[in-house]
Structure formats: structure tokens, C-alpha cells
Amino acid sequence: MKSSTFAPLAAVFSALLALPQLATAFYLPGVAPTSYQPGSSVPLYVNSIKPVAAPDARLHSVMAYDYYEPKFQFCQPEGGPKYVSESLGSILFGDRIMTSPFNLQMARNESCTKLCTATYDMPSAHFVNKRIMKGYALSWLVDGLPAGQNLLDDLTGTTFYSPGFAMGQISQTDPDGPTFFNNHYDIVIEYHKVRGNADQLRVVGVIVQPATRAYKSGNENDLDCNDNGIPPVVLSEDPDTTTDVTFTYSVYWTESPTAWATRWDKYLHVFDPKIHWFSLVNSAVVVVFLTVTVTSVLFRALKKDIARYNRLDQINLEDLSGTSALEDGVQEDSGWKLVHGDVFRTPAHPLLLSVFLGNGAQLFVMTGFTICFALLGFLSPSNRGSLGTIMVFLYTLLSFVGGYVSARVYKSMNGEKWKLNMGSTPLLVPGIVFSTFFFLNLFLWANGAAGAVPFTTMLVIVGIWFIISVPLSVAGSWLGFRAPVFEPPVRTNQIPRQIPPATTYLKPIPSMLLVGILPFGAIFVELYFIMSSIWFSKIYYMFGFLFLCYGLMIITCAAVTVLMVYFLLCAENYHWQWRAFLAAGMSAGYIFANALIYLISKLSLGGLSGTVLYIGYSALLSFLFFILTGSIGFFASWWFVQKIYGSIKID
Ligand SMILES: *[C@@H]1O[C@H](CO)[C@@H](O)[C@H](O)[C@H]1NC(C)=O
């Protein structure tokens, strides 16, 4: 897609990354192009007002506001603004799209049209000035394309469109001085003629150049929007004065050679693609190298162990007296075989573990499917909120998998409270997620922010959950309980063995810290981009990268956990089940720590509620990630333990 110096590797990856472009050529549902005739009206929709990076490149808030929040006093369309219907995912991700008073006609220039005049008193002036300081930006949509600002990337010398444009500016000369409020918009729209047909025009680019113009009152009917000599608009915060602001806009339509299919390319700008490639290749090499080393060492050790154990068996059979010094001496030898009578002993709290594992399997399949859909181009950015919608949809349907896995694991662990298991699988983890989400929303409601998910949407989600998700999960559990258990290859002794004291690095906390860091390392680079897409409202589209990183993470997670379990069993500690789950899940601890570092280095959320929201959402995502990676670690270890104890003879 973008140039890179890693030519051969890049070629392969680019082929992967180009998939979405190929797929969009077939026009997936919801993203078919709209053609307009010259002069026909093209609606401009407004979205919620979100903070983007302020001039100091830090994010100062995480609250979004409705475009028509009364204190902003933006001009409304005749008859009041109306909501434009949106997908569930779009609402969950904070979009609030509404109609606007702008009147755009395809290929008809419009110069200096007056919208309305608003009067700002002290409270609203203070409110608006504060939002300008915090770097809030307006986001408009024309034909599904976000209105952007044309920016120059200094590094590569290319121009790109950055979605959203500033609500105002801080004075260049005096950073502590007044803020200037933008009240004039130069809307430049690029259109493309379909196969040169002058009757079929498509929107392929939208740029808004905002400006601040304090028009003299009195001559409202004779405004000169292009006069750069007009002083800027400063909203006075003096309690005794009010400021009148007249909003104006101009529209310029320009023909563009960009085809409809590639109209998003300018928005999906990669800052410094080399660094992205470099860090991806870098982490991939490190992770693959470590994993290969670890597994080869492990396999060699295992082969030696198994050969030794089976040779000992041979000696024992031949030496029927069974009292030789050799036998006693070597049988007492350390090794994982010693714990064969305990390794399949039911772990503590089998119910909780199986519920986590069921939910982990559900999340695992969901993320896998989501990334595949994205790779195939189903989640194009024109289809707003499709990512969120598809995730909710998949998570709901896949609760069947969750119930099945949970029940099967629980039965294999000799669990007896099967009704409790059936009930808690669809209720415990989703319950935690939903209550945290609800609690964080209370904060947003309290602040009157638009990012709050409306109460009705909450009800819809609870409805979907109880009507579809819970029955599916129960059905899955029912099937899981009827399926045969996984028979352990060795019998469990009546009396548990004593566990010798562990060396330092095998103690729970150090082993968790050691194991967790590698899967985290595999996704660290991608995480940075995902975080800036979540918090800085950047469009995330590098699903090819994400796919590779997700694969690397799964492999690493499985390999290091298996290694830890091997060491644990060699140290005659057979409590591997929870240890495997927690150690692999620890990568979520690193993700949370990373989020806290991000908070300090990239955000300046002065105020309690912003910080609570940020930490709350980070904790929620980390918790889900904990369950996901923990389950990967557990199932890999389970498979491993079954395999190694199945390959030795126990008399
Ligand atoms: C509209 O304005 C643009 C930019 O100034 C110009 O290139 C274009 O020719 C104008 N179109 C019409 C129909 O006047």
C-alpha cells in the first residue's frame, strides 16, 4: 500500500493488506456509491463534537458533546435537527449523526451564505472557549465521507486529509491570550464524473477550511467572507457583555480524478510507514526467534525425558526383583513423571475457571472472525460502526461456543454443580462488562456528554443478551454436558502429593510477570495504533497488521505458557491449571500498565471524570484481554499435559 524499504517482505504483506481494496471493488452492502446529478442536493450531516489532539499533541478530554448542545449555539436546520439512523455499533462508538442547515447542491458553487446569528453570554462563551483550548473538533459527513483538513506530512512530503476540523484556534503569538472562534467555513468538495458522464457525479473528497471573522454588526446582508483583514472572533467572558456571532459558509466544487473506490485513501494516511514496518518486523523477528528457541529446547528435553522414563520401565520389567539400587536411585530422580498421579487432579474453584475458559473461547472465536471480516473488507470505513455492530452480533451468537466449552471443561474437571455452571457462563463475565459499562455511562450522563450511550440502546443490549445470548449459551452448555469428558491418560491418586518449595522464578508472581511480557511484546506496536484510534478518533484500518500481530500473540502466548507449565511440573508442582491461566492472562496486566503510561505521556485529562472514564475503559478492555489470553494459555497447556502424560507408560 505505502512505500517501504523492506521490499520482499513488504510485497507479501502488501498483498495481504491490499485485500480490502479488492473487496470494496465489489461494493459490499451499505457501501454502494451514490451518484448525484448536477444541482441535486447533497446532505451534510453533523456528528458529535469530539476532542482531538490539542496543539501540544496531547489529548485533553475524552468527552464528546452533541453538535446541538445548547451552549455551542450552532445554527439548526429549519424545523429542528433530526437524528440520522445509525447502526448499533456506530451508537456504541459514540456517533450521534444529525441533519444540518447547510444547503449543498452538486457542482453548484455557493459563496458567502449566511446561516444564522447567535448571541453568546458569559456561561456559553466560557464553555466554548474552554472546548477550543482543549482542542475540540467538529466532524461533518458528506455522502459518508468525513470533512477533513488538508494537512502536510513533513516527513514524507505528502498531503493527506485528517478527519475533523478545529472549532477554534489559540492565538499563535500569545498562547495565554484569547481563543478565536471559527464562524466561517470554506467547504471544498471534490467530485468525480463516472466515466466522464457529466450527469453522474460522485463525492470523492471533502475539506473544510474554517476561519474566524468578526463581521461588523449592521451590514449582515453584505458580508465579505473572503476578506482576511477582518479581526478574529473572540467570545467575551465578561459577565456584562454578550458577543454576537454570524455564521457563514462558502461551497466550492472541484472536479477530481480520484475514483470513488479509492476516495478513502487520502484519509487513511500512514504516518511514517517505515517505522510501522520496522517495528512490526522487529517484534515479529524477536517473537518468532524466542518461540522457536523455546519450543526446540522444550521438545529436546521432553524427548530425552520420555526416552529415559520408557527405558527405566524396560529395566524395571527385566529386573523383576525390583530392588536394584538403579531403580530406586533413578525413580526418585526429579522429573514431571513423578506427579503423574496428581497432574489431572481437579484444580481449586473449577466452576470459576471453567466459566472464564468458556468466555475466553467465545472471545477468541469472536476476535478471530472479526479480524477475518475486516481483512476481507467487510468493515470499510464508509460503513460507520460496522466494526462495533459485527462485534456485538458475533459475541451474541458465539455465546453458544462459550456455553459448550465451559460445560465441557467443567465436566472434565469432575464438576458437579452443572446448573450453576450453565447459569454463570452467560451471566458472570458479560455481567461484569455490562455493569462497568453502565457505571462509566453514569459519569457521561452526569456530564451531559453526547458520548453517553442512550438508555434505550442499553435496554436493547440487555434485551439482545437475555433473548438471544443466554438461551444460546444454555443450549451450548446442554450439548457440552452431554458430550463425553476428556479422559485423562493417567489415573489420579487418592492422596495428593506434597509439593516441594519452588525456586524464585517459579513462584506465582515472578512466573506471571515473565510469561505475560512476551505476548504483550507481540502486540505492543499494534496496540499503540489501536489506542490512538480509540482515543484520538483516528480511523483504524491496518487489519493486515493486526491479523499478523494477533497470530504472533497466540503463538507466543501458547509457547511460553507451555514452557512454564513444563518447568512447573519438573519442579513437581501439579497446580498448573490456574497458574497457566493467570500467567498467560498477565499480558493483560501489561496492557493495563501500558494504558496508564499512555495516560501520563499522551493525555492531559485534567479533571476526575475524564480520568475515571479512561481508566475504567482501559480496565474493562484489559479484563477481557485477560480472559482471552488466559484461555489461550490454559488450552495450550492442557493439550501439552495430555500429550506428555499420554506418551509415557505408567505401571
Ligand atoms: C467553483 O469553485 C472552484 C474553486 O474556486 C472552481 O475551480 C470551479 O470552477 C467553480 N465551479 C463553478 C461551477 O463555478
mmCIF file of C-alpha atoms in Angstrom, residues 191-546:
data_model
loop_
_atom_site.group_PDB
_atom_site.id
_atom_site.type_symbol
_atom_site.label_atom_id
_atom_site.label_comp_id
_atom_site.label_asym_id
_atom_site.label_seq_id
_atom_site.Cartn_x
_atom_site.Cartn_y
_atom_site.Cartn_z
ATOM 1 C CA TYR A 191 -16.382 15.273 -7.206
ATOM 2 C CA HIS A 192 -15.670 12.672 -9.839
ATOM 3 C CA LYS A 193 -17.502 12.129 -13.113
ATOM 4 C CA VAL A 194 -18.429 8.470 -13.562
ATOM 5 C CA ARG A 195 -16.754 7.509 -16.848
ATOM 6 C CA GLY A 196 -16.782 11.144 -17.910
ATOM 7 C CA ASN A 197 -20.580 11.314 -17.678
ATOM 8 C CA ALA A 198 -21.471 14.856 -16.599
ATOM 9 C CA ASP A 199 -24.804 13.636 -15.191
ATOM 10 C CA GLN A 200 -23.382 11.131 -12.741
ATOM 11 C CA LEU A 201 -21.227 12.838 -10.178
ATOM 12 C CA ARG A 202 -19.843 11.277 -7.021
ATOM 13 C CA VAL A 203 -18.370 12.869 -3.931
ATOM 14 C CA VAL A 204 -14.747 11.801 -3.501
ATOM 15 C CA GLY A 205 -13.274 14.271 -1.026
ATOM 16 C CA VAL A 206 -14.419 16.857 1.497
ATOM 17 C CA ILE A 207 -12.198 19.520 3.027
ATOM 18 C CA VAL A 208 -13.307 22.284 5.322
ATOM 19 C CA GLN A 209 -11.123 25.304 5.914
ATOM 20 C CA PRO A 210 -12.578 27.054 8.941
ATOM 21 C CA ALA A 211 -11.925 30.738 9.515
ATOM 22 C CA THR A 212 -12.726 33.319 12.136
ATOM 23 C CA ARG A 213 -14.323 36.581 11.002
ATOM 24 C CA ALA A 214 -15.784 39.168 13.356
ATOM 25 C CA TYR A 215 -18.225 40.773 10.882
ATOM 26 C CA LYS A 216 -19.290 44.276 11.753
ATOM 27 C CA SER A 217 -22.851 44.246 13.000
ATOM 28 C CA GLY A 218 -25.332 46.165 10.931
ATOM 29 C CA ASN A 219 -24.301 45.058 7.460
ATOM 30 C CA GLU A 220 -25.413 41.399 7.780
ATOM 31 C CA ASN A 221 -26.717 41.368 4.252
ATOM 32 C CA ASP A 222 -23.462 42.452 2.717
ATOM 33 C CA LEU A 223 -20.844 40.159 4.254
ATOM 34 C CA ASP A 224 -17.420 39.704 2.747
ATOM 35 C CA CYS A 225 -16.273 36.240 3.790
ATOM 36 C CA ASN A 226 -13.058 36.380 1.806
ATOM 37 C CA ASP A 227 -11.742 39.478 3.496
ATOM 38 C CA ASN A 228 -8.790 38.257 5.531
ATOM 39 C CA GLY A 229 -8.433 41.678 7.112
ATOM 40 C CA ILE A 230 -11.464 41.173 9.359
ATOM 41 C CA PRO A 231 -10.422 40.740 13.004
ATOM 42 C CA PRO A 232 -10.956 37.312 14.638
ATOM 43 C CA VAL A 233 -13.984 36.416 16.761
ATOM 44 C CA VAL A 234 -13.234 36.454 20.471
ATOM 45 C CA LEU A 235 -16.080 35.351 22.726
ATOM 46 C CA SER A 236 -16.079 37.700 25.659
ATOM 47 C CA GLU A 237 -16.289 36.132 29.098
ATOM 48 C CA ASP A 238 -17.204 39.432 30.692
ATOM 49 C CA PRO A 239 -20.460 38.903 32.642
ATOM 50 C CA ASP A 240 -21.900 42.218 31.423
ATOM 51 C CA THR A 241 -21.342 41.846 27.690
ATOM 52 C CA THR A 242 -22.542 39.391 25.116
ATOM 53 C CA THR A 243 -20.932 38.563 21.772
ATOM 54 C CA ASP A 244 -22.911 38.300 18.545
ATOM 55 C CA VAL A 245 -21.532 35.850 16.018
ATOM 56 C CA THR A 246 -22.758 35.432 12.457
ATOM 57 C CA PHE A 247 -22.073 32.052 10.881
ATOM 58 C CA THR A 248 -21.318 31.883 7.155
ATOM 59 C CA TYR A 249 -20.136 29.311 4.674
ATOM 60 C CA SER A 250 -18.970 29.013 1.084
ATOM 61 C CA VAL A 251 -19.000 25.891 -1.045
ATOM 62 C CA TYR A 252 -16.537 25.159 -3.836
ATOM 63 C CA TRP A 253 -16.950 22.095 -6.013
ATOM 64 C CA THR A 254 -13.864 20.962 -7.865
ATOM 65 C CA GLU A 255 -13.519 18.097 -10.247
ATOM 66 C CA SER A 256 -11.101 15.395 -9.209
ATOM 67 C CA PRO A 257 -9.515 12.431 -10.976
ATOM 68 C CA THR A 258 -9.852 10.324 -7.789
ATOM 69 C CA ALA A 259 -12.246 7.456 -8.408
ATOM 70 C CA TRP A 260 -14.955 6.601 -5.911
ATOM 71 C CA ALA A 261 -13.315 3.293 -4.989
ATOM 72 C CA THR A 262 -10.136 4.983 -3.813
ATOM 73 C CA ARG A 263 -11.677 8.022 -2.162
ATOM 74 C CA TRP A 264 -10.695 6.845 1.328
ATOM 75 C CA ASP A 265 -7.007 6.539 0.539
ATOM 76 C CA LYS A 266 -6.260 10.143 1.387
ATOM 77 C CA TYR A 267 -7.904 9.748 4.787
ATOM 78 C CA LEU A 268 -6.082 6.556 5.675
ATOM 79 C CA HIS A 269 -2.725 8.172 5.947
ATOM 80 C CA VAL A 270 0.119 6.206 7.482
ATOM 81 C CA PHE A 271 2.418 8.446 9.452
ATOM 82 C CA ASP A 272 5.894 7.251 8.832
ATOM 83 C CA PRO A 273 5.162 3.846 7.309
ATOM 84 C CA LYS A 274 8.800 2.821 7.666
ATOM 85 C CA ILE A 275 8.635 2.940 11.437
ATOM 86 C CA HIS A 276 5.476 0.882 11.395
ATOM 87 C CA TRP A 277 7.042 -1.752 9.167
ATOM 88 C CA PHE A 278 10.272 -1.663 11.038
ATOM 89 C CA SER A 279 8.715 -2.165 14.437
ATOM 90 C CA LEU A 280 6.404 -4.879 13.157
ATOM 91 C CA VAL A 281 9.234 -6.815 11.531
ATOM 92 C CA ASN A 282 11.356 -6.197 14.588
ATOM 93 C CA SER A 283 8.850 -7.566 17.058
ATOM 94 C CA ALA A 284 7.955 -10.432 14.732
ATOM 95 C CA VAL A 285 11.578 -11.497 14.475
ATOM 96 C CA VAL A 286 12.119 -11.326 18.227
ATOM 97 C CA VAL A 287 8.925 -13.201 18.991
ATOM 98 C CA VAL A 288 9.468 -15.900 16.371
ATOM 99 C CA PHE A 289 13.081 -16.348 17.417
ATOM 100 C CA LEU A 290 12.159 -16.717 21.084
ATOM 101 C CA THR A 291 9.284 -19.048 20.382
ATOM 102 C CA VAL A 292 11.318 -21.284 18.103
ATOM 103 C CA THR A 293 14.170 -21.454 20.616
ATOM 104 C CA VAL A 294 11.814 -22.188 23.469
ATOM 105 C CA THR A 295 9.921 -24.910 21.666
ATOM 106 C CA SER A 296 13.015 -26.608 20.288
ATOM 107 C CA VAL A 297 14.663 -26.677 23.717
ATOM 108 C CA LEU A 298 11.442 -27.953 25.214
ATOM 109 C CA PHE A 299 10.990 -30.694 22.625
ATOM 110 C CA ARG A 300 14.551 -31.895 23.013
ATOM 111 C CA ALA A 301 14.200 -32.032 26.790
ATOM 112 C CA LEU A 302 10.894 -33.846 26.516
ATOM 113 C CA LYS A 303 12.206 -36.408 24.065
ATOM 114 C CA LYS A 304 15.083 -37.148 26.409
ATOM 115 C CA ASP A 305 12.725 -37.395 29.389
ATOM 116 C CA ILE A 306 10.316 -39.718 27.633
ATOM 117 C CA ALA A 307 13.110 -41.944 26.335
ATOM 118 C CA ARG A 308 14.597 -42.120 29.830
ATOM 119 C CA TYR A 309 11.287 -42.917 31.505
ATOM 120 C CA ASN A 310 10.481 -45.623 28.989
ATOM 121 C CA ARG A 311 13.985 -47.095 29.322
ATOM 122 C CA LEU A 312 13.502 -47.216 33.075
ATOM 123 C CA ASP A 313 10.288 -49.128 32.525
ATOM 124 C CA GLN A 314 12.217 -51.575 30.421
ATOM 125 C CA ILE A 315 14.804 -52.058 33.171
ATOM 126 C CA ASN A 316 12.080 -52.493 35.752
ATOM 127 C CA LEU A 317 10.373 -55.177 33.698
ATOM 128 C CA GLU A 318 13.594 -57.073 33.091
ATOM 129 C CA ASP A 319 14.823 -56.738 36.631
ATOM 130 C CA LEU A 320 11.862 -58.472 38.225
ATOM 131 C CA SER A 321 13.392 -58.428 41.675
ATOM 132 C CA GLY A 322 12.636 -54.702 41.550
ATOM 133 C CA THR A 323 15.002 -53.857 44.356
ATOM 134 C CA SER A 324 18.025 -52.746 42.413
ATOM 135 C CA ALA A 325 19.737 -49.612 43.510
ATOM 136 C CA LEU A 326 19.390 -48.342 39.977
ATOM 137 C CA GLU A 327 15.622 -48.358 40.141
ATOM 138 C CA ASP A 328 15.346 -46.670 43.498
ATOM 139 C CA GLY A 329 18.035 -44.185 42.608
ATOM 140 C CA VAL A 330 16.597 -43.138 39.281
ATOM 141 C CA GLN A 331 12.914 -43.381 40.117
ATOM 142 C CA GLU A 332 13.469 -40.885 42.873
ATOM 143 C CA ASP A 333 15.091 -38.696 40.273
ATOM 144 C CA SER A 334 13.263 -35.423 39.783
ATOM 145 C CA GLY A 335 11.021 -35.007 36.788
ATOM 146 C CA TRP A 336 7.474 -34.415 35.690
ATOM 147 C CA LYS A 337 6.662 -38.133 35.701
ATOM 148 C CA LEU A 338 6.626 -38.053 39.494
ATOM 149 C CA VAL A 339 3.414 -36.045 39.574
ATOM 150 C CA HIS A 340 1.506 -38.301 37.174
ATOM 151 C CA GLY A 341 -0.918 -39.232 39.939
ATOM 152 C CA ASP A 342 -1.787 -35.592 40.635
ATOM 153 C CA VAL A 343 -1.461 -33.702 37.407
ATOM 154 C CA PHE A 344 -5.124 -34.218 36.477
ATOM 155 C CA ARG A 345 -6.389 -33.528 39.961
ATOM 156 C CA THR A 346 -9.338 -31.110 39.914
ATOM 157 C CA PRO A 347 -7.996 -27.577 40.427
ATOM 158 C CA ALA A 348 -9.323 -25.216 43.073
ATOM 159 C CA HIS A 349 -12.517 -23.380 42.035
ATOM 160 C CA PRO A 350 -13.243 -25.435 38.914
ATOM 161 C CA LEU A 351 -16.516 -23.572 38.387
ATOM 162 C CA LEU A 352 -14.901 -20.144 38.097
ATOM 163 C CA LEU A 353 -12.116 -21.476 35.915
ATOM 164 C CA SER A 354 -14.493 -23.194 33.520
ATOM 165 C CA VAL A 355 -16.704 -20.097 33.276
ATOM 166 C CA PHE A 356 -13.652 -17.977 32.421
ATOM 167 C CA LEU A 357 -12.482 -20.539 29.889
ATOM 168 C CA GLY A 358 -15.871 -20.692 28.211
ATOM 169 C CA ASN A 359 -15.963 -16.923 27.886
ATOM 170 C CA GLY A 360 -12.353 -16.917 26.746
ATOM 171 C CA ALA A 361 -13.155 -19.356 23.957
ATOM 172 C CA GLN A 362 -16.097 -17.159 22.966
ATOM 173 C CA LEU A 363 -13.877 -14.069 22.815
ATOM 174 C CA PHE A 364 -11.199 -15.973 20.928
ATOM 175 C CA VAL A 365 -13.551 -17.084 18.174
ATOM 176 C CA MET A 366 -15.163 -13.639 18.066
ATOM 177 C CA THR A 367 -11.875 -11.755 17.624
ATOM 178 C CA GLY A 368 -10.745 -14.264 15.019
ATOM 179 C CA PHE A 369 -13.909 -13.842 12.977
ATOM 180 C CA THR A 370 -13.884 -10.054 13.359
ATOM 181 C CA ILE A 371 -10.333 -9.751 12.081
ATOM 182 C CA CYS A 372 -11.115 -12.055 9.153
ATOM 183 C CA PHE A 373 -14.194 -9.984 8.248
ATOM 184 C CA ALA A 374 -12.078 -6.878 8.427
ATOM 185 C CA LEU A 375 -9.388 -8.423 6.238
ATOM 186 C CA LEU A 376 -11.989 -9.263 3.644
ATOM 187 C CA GLY A 377 -13.037 -5.621 3.570
ATOM 188 C CA PHE A 378 -16.450 -6.016 5.186
ATOM 189 C CA LEU A 379 -15.651 -3.317 7.735
ATOM 190 C CA SER A 380 -14.929 -0.464 5.370
ATOM 191 C CA PRO A 381 -14.800 2.975 6.970
ATOM 192 C CA SER A 382 -17.776 4.133 4.871
ATOM 193 C CA ASN A 383 -19.853 1.631 6.768
ATOM 194 C CA ARG A 384 -19.772 3.575 10.004
ATOM 195 C CA GLY A 385 -19.900 1.493 13.147
ATOM 196 C CA SER A 386 -19.749 -1.796 11.266
ATOM 197 C CA LEU A 387 -16.896 -2.932 13.492
ATOM 198 C CA GLY A 388 -18.924 -2.421 16.657
ATOM 199 C CA THR A 389 -22.051 -3.930 15.153
ATOM 200 C CA ILE A 390 -20.310 -7.033 13.947
ATOM 201 C CA MET A 391 -18.563 -7.499 17.282
ATOM 202 C CA VAL A 392 -21.811 -7.293 19.247
ATOM 203 C CA PHE A 393 -23.505 -9.595 16.756
ATOM 204 C CA LEU A 394 -20.731 -12.209 16.808
ATOM 205 C CA TYR A 395 -20.362 -12.082 20.574
ATOM 206 C CA THR A 396 -24.079 -12.725 20.957
ATOM 207 C CA LEU A 397 -24.186 -15.669 18.565
ATOM 208 C CA LEU A 398 -20.958 -17.179 19.828
ATOM 209 C CA SER A 399 -22.250 -17.479 23.375
ATOM 210 C CA PHE A 400 -23.193 -20.949 22.144
ATOM 211 C CA VAL A 401 -19.467 -21.726 21.907
ATOM 212 C CA GLY A 402 -18.937 -20.208 25.352
ATOM 213 C CA GLY A 403 -21.582 -22.409 26.948
ATOM 214 C CA TYR A 404 -20.337 -25.535 25.200
ATOM 215 C CA VAL A 405 -16.685 -25.050 26.143
ATOM 216 C CA SER A 406 -17.478 -24.057 29.688
ATOM 217 C CA ALA A 407 -19.677 -27.116 30.242
ATOM 218 C CA ARG A 408 -17.228 -29.495 28.658
ATOM 219 C CA VAL A 409 -14.278 -28.204 30.646
ATOM 220 C CA TYR A 410 -16.308 -28.253 33.859
ATOM 221 C CA LYS A 411 -17.415 -31.824 33.292
ATOM 222 C CA SER A 412 -13.842 -32.876 32.540
ATOM 223 C CA MET A 413 -12.796 -31.329 35.837
ATOM 224 C CA ASN A 414 -15.385 -33.520 37.577
ATOM 225 C CA GLY A 415 -17.545 -30.519 38.363
ATOM 226 C CA GLU A 416 -20.905 -31.333 39.901
ATOM 227 C CA LYS A 417 -22.811 -28.051 40.130
ATOM 228 C CA TRP A 418 -23.756 -28.138 36.480
ATOM 229 C CA LYS A 419 -26.786 -25.866 36.851
ATOM 230 C CA LEU A 420 -24.638 -23.199 38.424
ATOM 231 C CA ASN A 421 -22.153 -23.567 35.595
ATOM 232 C CA MET A 422 -24.903 -23.242 32.991
ATOM 233 C CA GLY A 423 -26.186 -20.094 34.666
ATOM 234 C CA SER A 424 -22.911 -18.332 35.363
ATOM 235 C CA THR A 425 -21.343 -18.781 31.937
ATOM 236 C CA PRO A 426 -23.595 -16.250 30.172
ATOM 237 C CA LEU A 427 -24.063 -14.063 33.249
ATOM 238 C CA LEU A 428 -20.783 -13.607 35.099
ATOM 239 C CA VAL A 429 -18.363 -12.096 32.586
ATOM 240 C CA PRO A 430 -20.952 -10.241 30.456
ATOM 241 C CA GLY A 431 -22.474 -9.041 33.747
ATOM 242 C CA ILE A 432 -19.153 -7.583 34.882
ATOM 243 C CA VAL A 433 -18.631 -5.964 31.487
ATOM 244 C CA PHE A 434 -22.122 -4.517 31.337
ATOM 245 C CA SER A 435 -22.122 -3.148 34.878
ATOM 246 C CA THR A 436 -18.767 -1.454 34.354
ATOM 247 C CA PHE A 437 -20.039 -0.018 31.099
ATOM 248 C CA PHE A 438 -23.206 1.169 32.807
ATOM 249 C CA PHE A 439 -21.253 2.724 35.658
ATOM 250 C CA LEU A 440 -18.971 4.609 33.255
ATOM 251 C CA ASN A 441 -22.005 5.797 31.344
ATOM 252 C CA LEU A 442 -23.409 7.300 34.520
ATOM 253 C CA PHE A 443 -20.349 9.551 34.511
ATOM 254 C CA LEU A 444 -21.014 10.581 30.936
ATOM 255 C CA TRP A 445 -24.691 11.224 31.665
ATOM 256 C CA ALA A 446 -23.755 13.283 34.686
ATOM 257 C CA ASN A 447 -21.505 15.406 32.485
ATOM 258 C CA GLY A 448 -24.148 15.788 29.797
ATOM 259 C CA ALA A 449 -21.732 14.383 27.235
ATOM 260 C CA ALA A 450 -23.030 13.008 23.959
ATOM 261 C CA GLY A 451 -20.704 10.025 24.061
ATOM 262 C CA ALA A 452 -23.059 8.507 26.631
ATOM 263 C CA VAL A 453 -24.892 5.535 25.236
ATOM 264 C CA PRO A 454 -28.619 6.350 25.316
ATOM 265 C CA PHE A 455 -30.713 4.464 27.833
ATOM 266 C CA THR A 456 -32.794 2.862 25.083
ATOM 267 C CA THR A 457 -29.654 1.441 23.467
ATOM 268 C CA MET A 458 -28.729 -0.015 26.853
ATOM 269 C CA LEU A 459 -32.138 -1.658 27.040
ATOM 270 C CA VAL A 460 -31.713 -3.043 23.524
ATOM 271 C CA ILE A 461 -28.372 -4.564 24.517
ATOM 272 C CA VAL A 462 -29.808 -6.129 27.670
ATOM 273 C CA GLY A 463 -32.714 -7.423 25.568
ATOM 274 C CA ILE A 464 -30.407 -8.986 22.965
ATOM 275 C CA TRP A 465 -28.379 -10.515 25.734
ATOM 276 C CA PHE A 466 -31.318 -12.156 27.528
ATOM 277 C CA ILE A 467 -33.354 -13.105 24.477
ATOM 278 C CA ILE A 468 -30.595 -14.428 22.217
ATOM 279 C CA SER A 469 -27.348 -14.796 24.101
ATOM 280 C CA VAL A 470 -28.480 -16.550 27.287
ATOM 281 C CA PRO A 471 -30.618 -19.232 25.561
ATOM 282 C CA LEU A 472 -27.831 -19.925 23.064
ATOM 283 C CA SER A 473 -25.334 -20.291 25.864
ATOM 284 C CA VAL A 474 -27.633 -22.640 27.800
ATOM 285 C CA ALA A 475 -28.134 -24.721 24.661
ATOM 286 C CA GLY A 476 -24.356 -24.873 24.221
ATOM 287 C CA SER A 477 -23.928 -25.936 27.854
ATOM 288 C CA TRP A 478 -26.532 -28.633 27.447
ATOM 289 C CA LEU A 479 -24.666 -30.085 24.458
ATOM 290 C CA GLY A 480 -21.368 -29.718 26.299
ATOM 291 C CA PHE A 481 -22.610 -31.681 29.286
ATOM 292 C CA ARG A 482 -23.849 -34.460 27.037
ATOM 293 C CA ALA A 483 -20.540 -34.691 25.191
ATOM 294 C CA PRO A 484 -18.021 -37.236 26.531
ATOM 295 C CA VAL A 485 -15.438 -35.950 29.023
ATOM 296 C CA PHE A 486 -11.779 -35.663 28.091
ATOM 297 C CA GLU A 487 -10.378 -38.768 29.765
ATOM 298 C CA PRO A 488 -7.003 -38.094 31.344
ATOM 299 C CA PRO A 489 -4.331 -40.540 30.129
ATOM 300 C CA VAL A 490 -3.224 -41.326 33.694
ATOM 301 C CA ARG A 491 -5.158 -42.109 36.845
ATOM 302 C CA THR A 492 -5.259 -39.662 39.724
ATOM 303 C CA ASN A 493 -4.067 -40.923 43.115
ATOM 304 C CA GLN A 494 -6.287 -40.771 46.184
ATOM 305 C CA ILE A 495 -3.830 -38.828 48.295
ATOM 306 C CA PRO A 496 -2.317 -35.608 46.957
ATOM 307 C CA ARG A 497 1.461 -35.353 46.867
ATOM 308 C CA GLN A 498 3.449 -32.869 48.862
ATOM 309 C CA ILE A 499 4.725 -30.011 46.715
ATOM 310 C CA PRO A 500 8.378 -29.094 47.344
ATOM 311 C CA PRO A 501 9.154 -25.373 47.765
ATOM 312 C CA ALA A 502 9.641 -23.590 44.451
ATOM 313 C CA THR A 503 12.649 -21.691 43.203
ATOM 314 C CA THR A 504 12.181 -17.934 42.942
ATOM 315 C CA TYR A 505 11.295 -17.651 39.275
ATOM 316 C CA LEU A 506 8.646 -20.389 39.564
ATOM 317 C CA LYS A 507 6.818 -18.600 42.370
ATOM 318 C CA PRO A 508 3.419 -17.323 41.152
ATOM 319 C CA ILE A 509 4.192 -13.623 40.785
ATOM 320 C CA PRO A 510 7.618 -13.825 39.061
ATOM 321 C CA SER A 511 6.427 -16.537 36.704
ATOM 322 C CA MET A 512 3.359 -14.485 35.774
ATOM 323 C CA LEU A 513 5.474 -11.418 35.112
ATOM 324 C CA LEU A 514 7.897 -13.393 32.962
ATOM 325 C CA VAL A 515 5.275 -15.226 30.928
ATOM 326 C CA GLY A 516 2.984 -12.253 30.393
ATOM 327 C CA ILE A 517 5.535 -9.952 28.831
ATOM 328 C CA LEU A 518 6.084 -11.951 25.633
ATOM 329 C CA PRO A 519 2.510 -11.986 24.260
ATOM 330 C CA PHE A 520 2.344 -8.320 25.178
ATOM 331 C CA GLY A 521 5.547 -7.752 23.210
ATOM 332 C CA ALA A 522 3.937 -9.319 20.159
ATOM 333 C CA ILE A 523 1.072 -6.835 20.056
ATOM 334 C CA PHE A 524 2.744 -3.821 21.595
ATOM 335 C CA VAL A 525 3.235 -1.939 18.324
ATOM 336 C CA GLU A 526 -0.289 -2.522 17.080
ATOM 337 C CA LEU A 527 -1.664 -1.578 20.460
ATOM 338 C CA TYR A 528 -0.237 1.903 20.041
ATOM 339 C CA PHE A 529 -2.207 2.394 16.828
ATOM 340 C CA ILE A 530 -5.363 0.925 18.290
ATOM 341 C CA MET A 531 -5.133 3.255 21.266
ATOM 342 C CA SER A 532 -4.668 6.323 19.102
ATOM 343 C CA SER A 533 -7.643 5.209 17.045
ATOM 344 C CA ILE A 534 -9.785 4.836 20.163
ATOM 345 C CA TRP A 535 -8.740 7.993 21.977
ATOM 346 C CA PHE A 536 -7.688 10.327 19.146
ATOM 347 C CA SER A 537 -10.599 9.308 16.829
ATOM 348 C CA LYS A 538 -8.189 8.212 14.114
ATOM 349 C CA ILE A 539 -9.508 5.705 11.610
ATOM 350 C CA TYR A 540 -8.059 2.256 12.203
ATOM 351 C CA TYR A 541 -7.750 0.165 9.096
ATOM 352 C CA MET A 542 -4.487 -1.745 9.306
ATOM 353 C CA PHE A 543 -6.221 -5.053 9.773
ATOM 354 C CA GLY A 544 -3.466 -6.845 7.856
ATOM 355 C CA PHE A 545 -1.005 -5.814 10.547
ATOM 356 C CA LEU A 546 -3.489 -6.648 13.231
#
